[in-house]
Amino acid sequence: MGIARHSPLGSGSSARSSGGGAGADGSWPAPLDQWLVAHGGVVNGVQLRQVLYPSGATDRLLVATRDLAPGDLLISVPSPLQLRYDNIEAAAEAAADGGGIEGPCPEQGPAAGEAAALSIPPAEAAALVKLYEQMPRGSDTGAPAWQFKQALTILYHLSRGAASPLQPYLAQLPGLAPGVPTPRVAMLMYDDAVDELQYGALVQDIRNQKYWLRHVGCQLMPRLTGGGQQAEGEPQPGTCTNPFGGLEVDEELFGWAAAVAMSRCFGLSRGPRPTHTCVPLVDMANHVAPREAANAEIRSGSDGEVAMYAKKQIRAGEEVSLTYGTHDNHNLLLSYGFTLQPNPYDGFFFDLNMETIESLVEGQGGDPTTGGLADWQRELISQKLGLALGGEGGADGGAESIRVYLSGVVAEAPPAIAVPAGAEVAAGSSAAVPVARTAAEAPATSTPTSAAAVAAGPVRQPVDPRLLAALRIGTLQDRAWEKLLAGRSVDQIGAWGSLLARQQEITIMQLLAALASALYSSFPTTIQQDRQLLSSASLDVAAAAAAVTLTTKSASPGPPSPSTSAGAPPSSSSSSSGGSGSSAAREWPMHPSRPGQLCSAAVGKAATGFDPAAAAAAAHARDAAEAVRFRLGLKTTLERSLQAVVARAKELDALKQIR
Ligand SMILES: C[S@@+](CC[C@H](N)C(=O)[O-])C[C@H]1O[C@@H](n2cnc3c(N)ncnc32)[C@H](O)[C@@H]1O
């Protein structure tokens, strides 16, 4: 997976002749820090560093160049220097209003002078916005999915070559920067590696994303911007003007752009409309967890600038890190293409409905005649968990099932920091406010029914409070509890540290131990086998990664001619043959019933200038290793959860003996 590294960005000489992007020493493109400072940004005490891991993999990160104190401003990036779709929308609106404004924010103080240089031709902005509107809609908002809009925006800037004022930034994007491969976000993983994840919920999300990627890259884009067949209910062929000049956007190129958008964007909910933005240099900071481990944070200003501040004392040479949110490994893999081992936010999620609760508690309380739940218990559980009474959602307003977790984490988090990542930027507030990445928010947001798991905070309790509440209600012998529990919240009833009666709690811990064991046994491989696999030659990522040379596709747009100046659209003649190249899930459209077929056009394209077999083998090996790491992490989580419930049962039993 890769795209032409040099051509779409233009040659050094032509870029210099177009007036932008050269560094102080004449190097091209200019280092990001120099470029930012030259255009009204701030870079203070941090620098971009390239690192080569022993495995042979290359990565970039930010390091402190001197000692930094909490509150120090490290980087500030004005809106016109960011790659964001709302800048395009603003340019299109201004043009439609007859203002003829070419820059995204032309009247904003010191940035005003820059705006002209950062101009976006109104006709192109309008064409791009028209394309945005045709994108599939996220199942959460009903609006065009932001990942697609941002992908189109990246491709647009890429297609402008040296005419794009963001060229020094584009040159640093993974897949374009020398030696830095495209992040292997889950939707770009090989199918056999996806199967090896052994986790249905994630596999389903990945298949959904793969479907939409294929649909947009192979069918929708060619149809919208060129010819192609018109499907029923779809827009007419050639409905939109092609804003990409000669850059041929196929599935592979669109996938690259979407992966870049997902893995690098910050969500902003301030200002007139929520948006997403790629922030040069700031987006080089890597992710750490838990939240408290990050030594820097991001804040957005009301005029669209995004700034990074030190949150703690940072010593010279130390890595400057952010937290992308309270992501479990499911969301990290979907949106960023990596997992954390261990990940304090990880959990084993599964769907819980009334039937499952009934079978879990069977014979442990409730209705003495049937051994199942009594009607009052079913009603109380339904009310507290928002679950449908009879297992079928809809009729009584309850959900058919809710997604709950088992986690290996024993410590409980202070509630003060239990903030869903999606709520990080308060719309309309006057002061600068913290921002978090929103490509994938808090883990549980991949399902609409899992908000309580998010609210459980950055460090989960070993058992989802809703599951524990259901078991506590379901194992009651005595209806006398009903009134008391009716007045309590689900978090109170399901709090790990509380209990109703000691013997009942011991029974519940035994039920949970049996559940965790059953879930663990449902995996085809064991922890030991996975560990062995990871250390085996067949998953030797080091060897494979060392063999990677950046994938470079053939037939990409040629270098822009010297006459291509800032503001001028790339002409199709200058790029003749065309280059090609949980919230996370809710943000995507729902999967239609019939998945699409693989697009032969994208798959069959030849690549030159590198060894495609070696690159594919390396990518395949990385995917396979990540899949095994992912499932190993899940099993470890289940194992820890099992240990936590067994330990608690023993503790309670010991207390009973003493008494
Ligand atoms: C916003 S970028 C950070 C800069 C990135 N390292 C680069 O070189 O472009 C996010 C990407 O960095 C990598 N990354 C960030 N944090 C990581 C971590 N803790 N472990 C492994 N990879 C990480 C992943 O590839 C992810 O998709």
XYZ file of C-alpha atoms and ligand atoms in Angstrom, residues 48 53 58-61 172-174 180-185 259 263-266 282-288 319 324 332 335-340 437, ligand 1:
64
model
C 10.421 16.098 15.163
C 13.468 0.565 15.877
C 10.654 3.678 11.145
C 8.588 6.010 13.265
C 8.492 9.707 14.045
C 7.851 11.329 17.366
C 5.684 14.260 5.804
C 2.588 12.088 5.684
C 3.121 8.366 6.171
C 7.434 5.788 6.777
C 4.725 3.331 5.746
C 0.990 4.004 5.763
C -0.525 3.107 9.140
C -2.050 -0.326 8.922
C -5.419 0.717 10.246
C -6.154 5.801 6.838
C -4.952 8.059 12.302
C -3.965 11.739 12.410
C -7.079 13.866 12.918
C -8.135 15.813 15.952
C 1.289 18.355 16.547
C 0.144 15.155 14.829
C 3.638 13.707 15.208
C 3.070 13.118 18.923
C 2.472 9.481 19.805
C -0.160 8.026 22.104
C 0.285 6.928 25.702
C 9.484 12.235 24.241
C -5.537 10.015 21.888
C -6.794 1.601 18.521
C -8.409 3.920 13.852
C -4.656 3.950 14.403
C -3.401 0.531 13.336
C -1.650 -0.445 16.570
C -2.458 -1.909 19.963
C -1.027 -1.246 23.413
C -8.279 12.721 18.931
C -0.779 10.840 14.907
S 0.329 9.737 14.291
C 1.747 9.958 15.287
C 2.986 10.147 14.490
C 3.470 8.933 13.799
N 4.343 8.190 14.692
C 4.180 9.246 12.494
O 5.346 8.866 12.345
O 3.569 9.812 11.619
C -0.420 8.247 14.823
C 0.304 7.018 14.354
O 1.505 6.862 15.091
C 1.705 5.514 15.492
N 1.617 5.471 16.956
C 1.226 6.462 17.790
N 1.330 6.091 19.075
C 1.793 4.826 19.073
C 2.103 3.884 20.096
N 1.969 4.161 21.386
N 2.561 2.674 19.715
C 2.702 2.348 18.400
N 2.428 3.208 17.386
C 1.977 4.425 17.714
C 0.597 4.722 14.801
O 1.079 4.285 13.563
C -0.473 5.755 14.595
O -1.317 5.453 13.505
